[in-house]
Amino acid sequence: MQPLERYASLLSDFDAFRAACDRPLPSVVRVNTLKASVERAREALDAEGVAYEVTDWHPGVLRLDERGPGTSWPYFHGWLHGQEEVSALPALALDPQPGEVVWDACAAPGSKTSQIADLMDDTGLLVGNDNNLGRLSALRHNAERLGVTNLAVTNQDARNFSLKPFGDRTEQPERIEAFDRALVDAPCSCEGTIRKNPDALDRWSLEHIKGIVGIQKGILRRAIQATRPGGTVVYSTCTFAPEENEAVLDHVLREEDCEIRPWEPPEGFETDPGVTEWKGEEYDPSVQLAHRVYPHRNDTGGFFCARLEVMT
Amino acid sequence: MSGDGTGENASSTPENDGQQFDRLPATADERVVPGRPSRQEVVSWWAERYEISPETWDGHTFWEKGNGKLWAFAADTVSPTDVEGLGMRILRARQEHWKPSTNAVQRFGREATKNVVVLDVDEATRFAKGEDQELPRWDGDWGYVIAAHEIAGDSEASETPRATGEAGDVEPIGVGLYLHGELRSTVPKGRREDLS
Ligand SMILES: C[S@@+](CC[C@H](N)C(=O)[O-])C[C@H]1O[C@@H](n2cnc3c(N)ncnc32)[C@H](O)[C@@H]1O
């Protein structure tokens, strides 16, 4: 776990961080309220003798005591979706509203897409995009299993995403020219998934990070351009590396007309502020409004999440 | 499948293009592409076969991609459109017996009051596994039926109105094909589970 030693300087309780990274993650499901209420899903689990614990920050996110969710009736009916606990955060930061037009730029396999559809009450238009065609079939499978019908799936490089399939630059009345909100759940070095995949860091290198940072910047910039003024863009990763987090935000703050906005996760979920300095680089002070999620704070995977507003 | 993938069809008779999504015509009178079902025909089909009320679909537009594969989309967009998916695949038409999808029946089948086969615990478990079974007691229509079962969870207490499952209070599992006293499970491989 060499790469994680880099973060000793960011954490006064680094030993607790390291110990948490060595513990396996509990199996977690999110209730899909498009198909069943939280009470109903819980009662069905109770009736089948599936033991779980409700997370103290989200009534629809349940930690299972044992077996995965794949073997219960509520899962079969699409009332539940297996999703890492911390991964429920960005959709909440995005706060999509019913009837809006929303873009999920890096959507596959669709955990966050389906959560966004749920928050939109399956109304409005949700565009789920991914450049990996193989992963898109998983996205479609998951969304349909969960009963989502407001999703259009596209297969584009998000860095130069085109709204042409939706009638942009035409006179058609149904055309879409901009999004109300966009989520960039970027490809990243995945350091924060170490509890789920113990070999997540086997291929870690600074070179790899440098390569991926360019993609992250490109996708986030395109998301800001494709979102209407006053709209919301959320940037998230499952990694700790400031190069892929605060540095990407800092870059986009300089290149595009946008600002980071304060956003608070639900009560009971503890996060740390974004860092303004790393390896001799200084970042825009507003990156402190971003949230770092360390595994030992809430016993989850690691994560990063920031909410931006697009200016005129 | 036919079509050139561009949506610009020069021939005099427009054809179905398997590469793009086309909105269904509202009624048969507005039909341009031969063989394409109209919205009205689709809505009536669900109403006649399963007594799912036509208003159920008020918020959805209907689309065809591929030969007879019909999709329900909770929004509207330009037609044709070249995307990978648009809402949920609900129905296979352009064949003698139209076949609903498992996902459509799970999402919209709670409203059904006709051609719903209610299974007991063991039968439901077999069905979810993808197994066929003898079911001589069924005296409804032959063909594609909705297989359902009772599942715990007090639907009355549900806070989400659309999730109450009031209609008969059984939960649809999937689509069965009932023929000669046998109920065949059409649960697709990727959805089958051993729940015993
Ligand atoms: C962290 S994963 C997304 C997980 C997903 N949001 C979920 O919750 O299930 C990142 C995704 O970005 C996709 N990706 C990588 N580069 C991309 C690009 N240039 N354009 C669009 N998607 C890209 C990858 O294929 C991968 O599926």
XYZ file of C-alpha atoms and ligand atoms in Angstrom:
535
model
C 0.000 0.000 0.000
C 2.898 2.274 -0.762
C 0.904 4.981 -2.615
C -1.267 5.747 0.388
C 1.789 6.807 2.410
C 1.608 10.017 0.390
C -1.341 11.110 2.481
C 0.306 10.913 5.891
C 0.809 14.672 5.793
C -2.915 15.289 5.201
C -4.150 13.269 8.163
C -3.356 13.640 11.835
C -4.900 10.208 12.428
C -3.133 8.473 9.566
C -2.889 5.144 11.435
C -6.679 4.941 11.728
C -6.917 5.722 7.999
C -4.461 2.945 7.150
C -6.200 0.448 9.422
C -9.586 1.236 7.828
C -8.135 0.716 4.331
C -7.204 -2.845 5.333
C -10.735 -3.780 6.435
C -13.151 -5.249 3.885
C -16.285 -3.232 3.126
C -19.735 -4.365 4.200
C -22.191 -5.244 1.443
C -24.572 -2.299 0.962
C -27.823 -1.821 -0.951
C -29.824 1.292 -1.843
C -33.611 1.091 -1.925
C -34.984 2.026 -5.352
C -38.101 4.030 -4.483
C -39.254 3.990 -8.111
C -40.433 0.454 -7.362
C -40.937 0.197 -3.595
C -40.957 2.475 -0.586
C -38.146 2.168 1.931
C -40.580 0.639 4.470
C -41.833 -1.921 2.004
C -38.359 -2.981 0.956
C -37.288 -3.286 4.582
C -40.352 -5.347 5.497
C -39.679 -7.684 2.596
C -36.075 -8.132 3.738
C -37.291 -8.757 7.297
C -39.757 -11.364 6.048
C -36.963 -13.192 4.249
C -34.720 -13.063 7.289
C -32.096 -10.904 5.568
C -30.420 -8.967 8.384
C -29.276 -5.392 7.790
C -28.472 -2.175 9.535
C -29.782 1.191 8.347
C -26.989 3.700 7.832
C -27.302 6.608 10.218
C -27.233 9.169 7.399
C -29.620 7.729 4.802
C -32.760 5.678 5.547
C -32.670 4.037 2.098
C -29.072 2.858 2.320
C -28.805 -0.483 4.142
C -25.742 -2.404 5.270
C -26.365 -6.117 4.914
C -25.080 -8.405 7.670
C -24.117 -11.199 5.319
C -24.899 -12.400 1.838
C -25.016 -10.055 -1.134
C -28.336 -8.670 -2.347
C -28.544 -10.883 -5.424
C -30.408 -13.675 -3.734
C -33.515 -12.056 -2.271
C -36.983 -11.356 -3.661
C -36.792 -7.597 -3.090
C -33.624 -7.590 -5.191
C -35.243 -9.687 -7.915
C -38.089 -7.171 -8.108
C -35.662 -4.295 -8.575
C -36.458 -2.763 -5.199
C -32.772 -2.825 -4.248
C -29.539 -1.987 -5.978
C -26.121 -3.044 -4.728
C -24.163 0.177 -4.429
C -21.253 1.165 -2.282
C -22.424 3.403 0.550
C -20.208 6.376 -0.246
C -21.264 6.257 -3.889
C -24.725 7.525 -2.866
C -23.171 10.933 -2.136
C -22.752 12.637 -5.553
C -26.399 12.222 -6.617
C -27.407 13.931 -3.363
C -24.974 16.770 -4.080
C -26.403 17.065 -7.584
C -29.924 17.322 -6.110
C -31.737 16.717 -9.429
C -35.394 17.749 -9.539
C -38.320 16.027 -11.260
C -38.799 17.306 -14.807
C -35.239 18.583 -15.279
C -32.751 17.739 -18.036
C -29.728 16.033 -16.472
C -26.492 14.613 -17.859
C -24.490 11.797 -16.298
C -21.267 12.112 -18.287
C -19.536 8.918 -17.084
C -22.517 6.779 -16.260
C -21.713 3.092 -16.586
C -22.583 0.773 -14.898
C -25.250 3.122 -13.616
C -25.381 3.104 -9.826
C -25.501 6.867 -9.699
C -27.577 7.175 -12.877
C -30.336 5.052 -11.397
C -30.185 6.971 -8.125
C -30.519 10.232 -10.084
C -33.555 8.805 -11.951
C -35.071 7.909 -8.595
C -34.520 11.449 -7.262
C -36.113 12.817 -10.470
C -39.126 10.584 -9.873
C -38.429 9.063 -13.300
C -39.596 12.280 -14.991
C -37.753 14.825 -17.112
C -34.842 13.643 -19.221
C -31.735 11.926 -17.949
C -28.884 11.326 -20.392
C -26.535 8.534 -19.317
C -23.315 8.587 -21.313
C -20.178 6.453 -21.318
C -17.461 5.972 -23.908
C -17.161 2.264 -23.132
C -19.771 0.347 -25.113
C -19.325 -2.844 -23.091
C -20.041 -1.034 -19.845
C -23.082 0.625 -21.409
C -24.887 -2.700 -21.632
C -24.512 -3.026 -17.849
C -25.920 0.489 -17.497
C -28.953 -0.390 -19.591
C -29.476 -3.673 -17.794
C -29.354 -2.007 -14.369
C -31.580 0.907 -15.331
C -34.246 -1.346 -16.847
C -34.150 -3.734 -13.893
C -34.787 -0.778 -11.605
C -37.729 0.360 -13.734
C -36.124 3.579 -14.996
C -37.817 5.019 -18.098
C -36.546 8.624 -18.282
C -33.043 7.594 -19.395
C -31.503 8.123 -22.837
C -28.221 6.227 -23.213
C -25.422 7.628 -25.380
C -21.967 6.337 -26.317
C -19.715 9.357 -26.746
C -16.402 10.668 -25.512
C -17.686 13.050 -22.844
C -14.840 15.500 -23.561
C -16.544 16.559 -26.763
C -20.084 15.446 -26.055
C -22.585 16.539 -28.677
C -26.268 17.230 -28.073
C -26.985 16.521 -31.713
C -28.984 13.323 -31.018
C -31.328 15.560 -28.998
C -31.934 18.042 -31.780
C -29.392 20.703 -30.809
C -29.069 23.326 -33.574
C -32.380 22.400 -35.141
C -35.764 24.098 -34.995
C -37.461 21.019 -33.566
C -39.671 21.831 -30.582
C -38.305 18.944 -28.475
C -34.677 19.985 -28.943
C -32.304 20.202 -25.996
C -29.529 22.778 -26.042
C -28.237 22.645 -22.472
C -28.540 20.647 -19.270
C -29.951 21.842 -15.960
C -27.447 19.681 -14.096
C -24.527 17.421 -14.877
C -22.613 14.798 -12.926
C -18.994 14.005 -13.734
C -18.176 10.804 -11.848
C -14.784 10.688 -13.449
C -12.521 7.771 -14.316
C -9.726 7.908 -11.742
C -6.913 5.999 -10.037
C -9.500 4.405 -7.710
C -7.366 4.559 -4.571
C -10.520 4.795 -2.487
C -11.778 1.388 -3.661
C -8.919 -0.424 -1.902
C -11.315 -1.924 0.667
C -13.385 -3.506 -2.107
C -10.507 -4.441 -4.448
C -7.350 -5.150 -2.446
C -5.350 -5.072 -5.684
C -6.682 -1.609 -6.660
C -3.247 -0.042 -6.193
C -1.176 -2.734 -7.899
C -0.840 -0.700 -11.058
C -0.686 2.688 -9.356
C 1.823 5.175 -10.769
C 2.181 8.936 -10.936
C 2.464 8.609 -14.709
C -0.937 6.950 -14.843
C -2.405 9.722 -12.703
C -0.941 12.374 -14.961
C -2.558 10.721 -17.961
C -5.961 10.462 -16.376
C -5.949 14.061 -15.109
C -6.148 15.309 -18.689
C -9.307 13.277 -19.270
C -10.837 14.485 -16.004
C -10.209 18.118 -16.883
C -11.609 17.642 -20.383
C -14.811 16.002 -19.188
C -15.442 18.512 -16.395
C -14.900 21.439 -18.762
C -17.352 19.982 -21.266
C -19.912 19.430 -18.485
C -19.694 23.085 -17.501
C -20.048 24.220 -21.106
C -23.053 21.968 -21.683
C -24.878 23.153 -18.554
C -27.032 26.284 -18.567
C -26.036 29.356 -16.546
C -27.209 28.876 -12.972
C -27.091 25.105 -13.421
C -25.264 22.671 -11.144
C -22.289 20.458 -11.966
C -20.984 17.862 -9.529
C -17.478 16.456 -9.801
C -16.660 13.218 -8.003
C -13.949 10.575 -7.914
C -13.172 7.554 -5.764
C -9.602 8.599 -5.141
C -7.595 10.623 -2.612
C -5.000 12.072 -5.001
C -5.222 15.908 -4.965
C -3.863 15.871 -8.529
C -7.153 14.263 -9.633
C -9.376 16.234 -7.280
C -8.553 19.758 -6.099
C -6.091 20.332 -8.967
C -8.790 19.459 -11.527
C -11.224 21.869 -9.851
C -8.555 24.575 -9.715
C -7.904 24.150 -13.438
C -11.584 24.358 -14.341
C -12.152 27.398 -12.104
C -9.501 29.184 -14.143
C -10.636 28.001 -17.573
C -14.443 28.115 -17.316
C -16.994 30.501 -15.853
C -18.012 28.588 -12.728
C -17.712 28.646 -8.944
C -17.589 25.998 -6.242
C -20.644 26.162 -3.990
C -21.023 24.989 -0.425
C -22.933 21.764 -0.023
C -23.412 19.697 3.119
C -23.772 15.907 3.084
C -26.629 14.538 5.232
C -26.185 14.812 8.964
C -24.209 11.921 10.361
C -21.861 11.709 7.388
C -18.435 13.093 8.204
C -16.125 14.603 5.603
C -12.906 16.640 5.476
C -12.461 19.865 3.476
C -10.573 19.957 0.181
C -6.850 20.735 0.463
C -5.489 24.030 -0.877
C -1.856 22.949 -1.062
C -0.141 19.831 -2.330
C 3.428 19.070 -3.363
C 4.317 22.721 -3.727
C 1.185 23.607 -5.702
C -1.424 26.012 -4.389
C -5.067 25.779 -5.346
C -7.927 28.269 -5.377
C -9.075 28.656 -1.750
C -12.655 27.712 -2.676
C -11.589 24.080 -3.213
C -11.945 23.792 0.567
C -15.700 23.636 -0.053
C -15.188 20.230 -1.668
C -15.569 17.082 0.432
C -12.901 14.470 1.045
C -14.253 11.200 2.360
C -11.721 9.105 4.256
C -12.560 5.452 4.961
C -12.121 5.684 8.747
C -14.611 8.536 9.239
C -17.812 6.694 8.272
C -16.446 3.186 7.693
C -16.891 3.495 3.901
C -14.733 3.554 0.789
C -12.755 6.686 -0.055
C -14.279 9.472 -2.128
C -14.155 13.069 -3.299
C -17.101 15.268 -4.223
C -17.603 18.944 -5.126
C -20.597 20.958 -6.249
C -20.143 23.752 -8.774
C -22.457 26.372 -10.186
C -22.244 27.537 -13.775
C -22.130 31.347 -14.087
C -23.415 33.400 -17.004
C -33.784 -5.775 -40.294
C -33.502 -3.108 -42.906
C -32.337 0.475 -43.166
C -29.240 2.373 -44.058
C -28.544 3.858 -40.658
C -28.837 7.434 -41.794
C -32.544 7.998 -41.436
C -32.597 9.597 -44.889
C -34.439 7.029 -46.877
C -34.584 7.900 -50.547
C -36.913 5.110 -51.634
C -40.606 5.895 -52.035
C -41.760 3.594 -49.210
C -40.145 4.507 -45.903
C -38.702 1.508 -44.109
C -37.965 0.695 -40.529
C -34.337 1.574 -39.753
C -32.961 -0.807 -37.176
C -30.181 1.560 -36.118
C -32.228 4.462 -34.825
C -35.201 5.217 -32.602
C -38.374 6.385 -34.352
C -41.399 7.697 -32.487
C -44.511 5.604 -33.087
C -47.309 7.307 -35.015
C -50.205 8.342 -32.776
C -52.776 6.384 -34.784
C -52.872 4.003 -37.716
C -53.949 6.904 -39.959
C -50.650 8.651 -39.345
C -48.582 5.581 -40.074
C -45.842 6.149 -42.653
C -43.563 3.163 -42.123
C -45.411 -0.040 -43.047
C -45.911 -2.507 -40.239
C -45.004 -0.057 -37.480
C -47.542 -0.247 -34.656
C -49.246 2.976 -33.618
C -49.273 4.355 -30.093
C -52.992 3.701 -29.949
C -52.509 0.044 -30.885
C -49.876 -0.401 -28.189
C -51.975 1.221 -25.470
C -55.019 -0.838 -26.519
C -52.987 -4.013 -26.519
C -52.007 -3.586 -22.863
C -55.597 -2.654 -21.991
C -57.148 -5.626 -23.780
C -54.639 -8.244 -22.770
C -54.011 -7.214 -19.118
C -56.582 -4.489 -18.350
C -53.807 -1.980 -17.769
C -55.600 1.329 -18.159
C -54.603 3.556 -21.085
C -53.836 6.475 -18.725
C -50.932 4.444 -17.352
C -48.978 5.516 -20.418
C -49.927 9.199 -20.440
C -46.439 10.282 -19.401
C -44.589 8.116 -21.920
C -43.723 8.359 -25.595
C -43.320 5.131 -27.608
C -40.447 4.299 -29.957
C -39.294 1.545 -32.271
C -35.694 0.496 -32.694
C -34.854 -2.741 -34.416
C -37.565 -4.835 -35.944
C -40.599 -4.553 -33.681
C -38.728 -3.714 -30.494
C -40.838 -1.069 -28.779
C -39.610 1.252 -26.036
C -41.418 3.504 -23.538
C -39.678 6.770 -22.712
C -40.762 9.136 -19.923
C -39.821 12.200 -21.957
C -40.014 13.289 -25.553
C -37.144 13.979 -27.903
C -36.535 14.465 -31.603
C -37.373 11.614 -33.962
C -35.471 9.853 -35.348
C -32.628 9.796 -32.851
C -29.414 7.843 -32.911
C -28.843 6.810 -29.298
C -28.094 3.497 -27.576
C -31.199 3.393 -25.418
C -34.384 5.385 -24.886
C -36.319 4.511 -21.754
C -37.290 0.863 -21.308
C -37.856 -1.892 -23.825
C -41.461 -2.870 -23.155
C -42.715 -4.996 -25.999
C -41.805 -7.114 -28.987
C -44.303 -6.404 -31.787
C -44.359 -7.189 -35.520
C -45.082 -10.843 -34.768
C -48.332 -12.742 -34.330
C -48.251 -12.745 -30.536
C -46.789 -9.607 -29.048
C -44.464 -10.298 -26.156
C -44.051 -7.952 -23.187
C -40.674 -7.664 -21.449
C -39.921 -8.747 -17.886
C -38.934 -5.200 -16.954
C -42.114 -3.676 -18.381
C -44.274 -6.134 -16.495
C -42.387 -5.507 -13.245
C -42.772 -1.763 -13.650
C -46.274 -1.429 -15.156
C -47.861 -4.826 -14.457
C -49.035 -4.013 -10.933
C -52.071 -2.407 -12.511
C -53.019 -5.519 -14.415
C -56.239 -7.290 -13.439
C -56.466 -9.776 -16.319
C -54.167 -12.611 -17.351
C -52.267 -12.389 -14.079
C -51.242 -15.827 -12.820
C -50.683 -15.731 -9.067
C -48.054 -18.240 -7.995
C -47.438 -19.763 -4.560
C -44.009 -19.662 -2.906
C -42.581 -22.762 -4.599
C -44.027 -21.928 -8.003
C -42.703 -18.377 -7.821
C -39.253 -19.638 -6.890
C -39.231 -22.021 -9.853
C -40.404 -19.245 -12.141
C -37.646 -16.848 -11.027
C -35.089 -19.584 -11.724
C -36.340 -19.732 -15.299
C -37.977 -23.168 -14.981
C -41.091 -24.317 -16.807
C -43.832 -25.962 -14.728
C -47.176 -27.749 -15.024
C -49.976 -25.417 -13.964
C -53.284 -27.064 -14.835
C -55.332 -24.783 -12.533
C -55.021 -21.732 -14.813
C -58.213 -21.117 -16.782
C -57.421 -17.708 -18.288
C -56.090 -17.026 -21.778
C -53.251 -18.931 -23.337
C -50.202 -17.014 -24.463
C -48.168 -14.412 -22.612
C -49.353 -13.906 -19.037
C -48.074 -11.912 -16.074
C -46.686 -14.174 -13.354
C -47.084 -12.599 -9.916
C -46.890 -13.526 -6.254
C -47.624 -12.117 -2.828
C -44.639 -10.568 -1.181
C -44.294 -9.312 2.358
C -44.225 -5.612 2.927
C -47.402 -3.762 3.801
C -48.195 -1.907 0.626
C -50.869 0.147 2.471
C -48.218 1.797 4.596
C -46.192 2.690 1.559
C -45.404 6.374 1.350
C -44.885 6.321 -2.408
C -48.277 6.229 -4.120
C -47.072 4.549 -7.287
C -45.338 1.864 -5.284
C -48.333 0.697 -3.271
C -49.188 -2.241 -5.485
C -52.888 -1.773 -4.724
C -54.226 -3.611 -7.751
C -54.779 -7.048 -6.285
C -51.774 -6.530 -4.037
C -49.594 -9.013 -5.814
C -46.204 -8.160 -7.230
C -45.415 -9.087 -10.848
C -42.376 -11.337 -11.249
C -42.172 -11.552 -15.008
C -43.729 -12.864 -18.198
C -44.907 -16.445 -18.544
C -45.934 -18.268 -21.680
C -48.970 -20.418 -20.871
C -49.629 -23.301 -23.265
C -51.248 -26.744 -22.849
C -51.338 -26.679 -19.053
C -47.731 -25.558 -18.767
C -46.344 -22.223 -17.599
C -43.023 -21.420 -19.222
C -40.815 -18.813 -17.634
C -39.390 -16.200 -20.013
C -37.232 -14.545 -17.351
C -34.055 -13.684 -19.289
C -30.851 -15.446 -18.274
C -29.350 -12.299 -16.784
C -32.348 -11.838 -14.479
C -32.768 -15.407 -13.226
C -32.119 -16.082 -9.546
C -32.166 -19.084 -7.278
C -34.295 -17.780 -4.413
C -34.978 -21.110 -2.701
C -16.055 5.871 -11.988
S -16.676 5.098 -13.438
C -18.397 5.592 -13.419
C -19.278 4.864 -12.425
C -20.728 5.213 -12.562
N -20.932 6.654 -12.442
C -21.602 4.501 -11.556
O -21.962 5.105 -10.537
O -21.973 3.334 -11.765
C -15.993 6.055 -14.739
C -16.546 5.762 -16.126
O -16.031 6.727 -17.035
C -15.946 6.135 -18.300
N -15.063 6.986 -19.144
C -13.726 7.032 -19.166
N -13.299 7.966 -20.055
C -14.421 8.524 -20.588
C -14.651 9.540 -21.575
N -13.640 10.180 -22.170
N -15.928 9.835 -21.905
C -16.961 9.186 -21.317
N -16.795 8.235 -20.367
C -15.538 7.904 -20.017
C -15.456 4.736 -18.020
O -15.807 3.850 -19.068
C -16.186 4.412 -16.697
O -17.365 3.678 -16.961
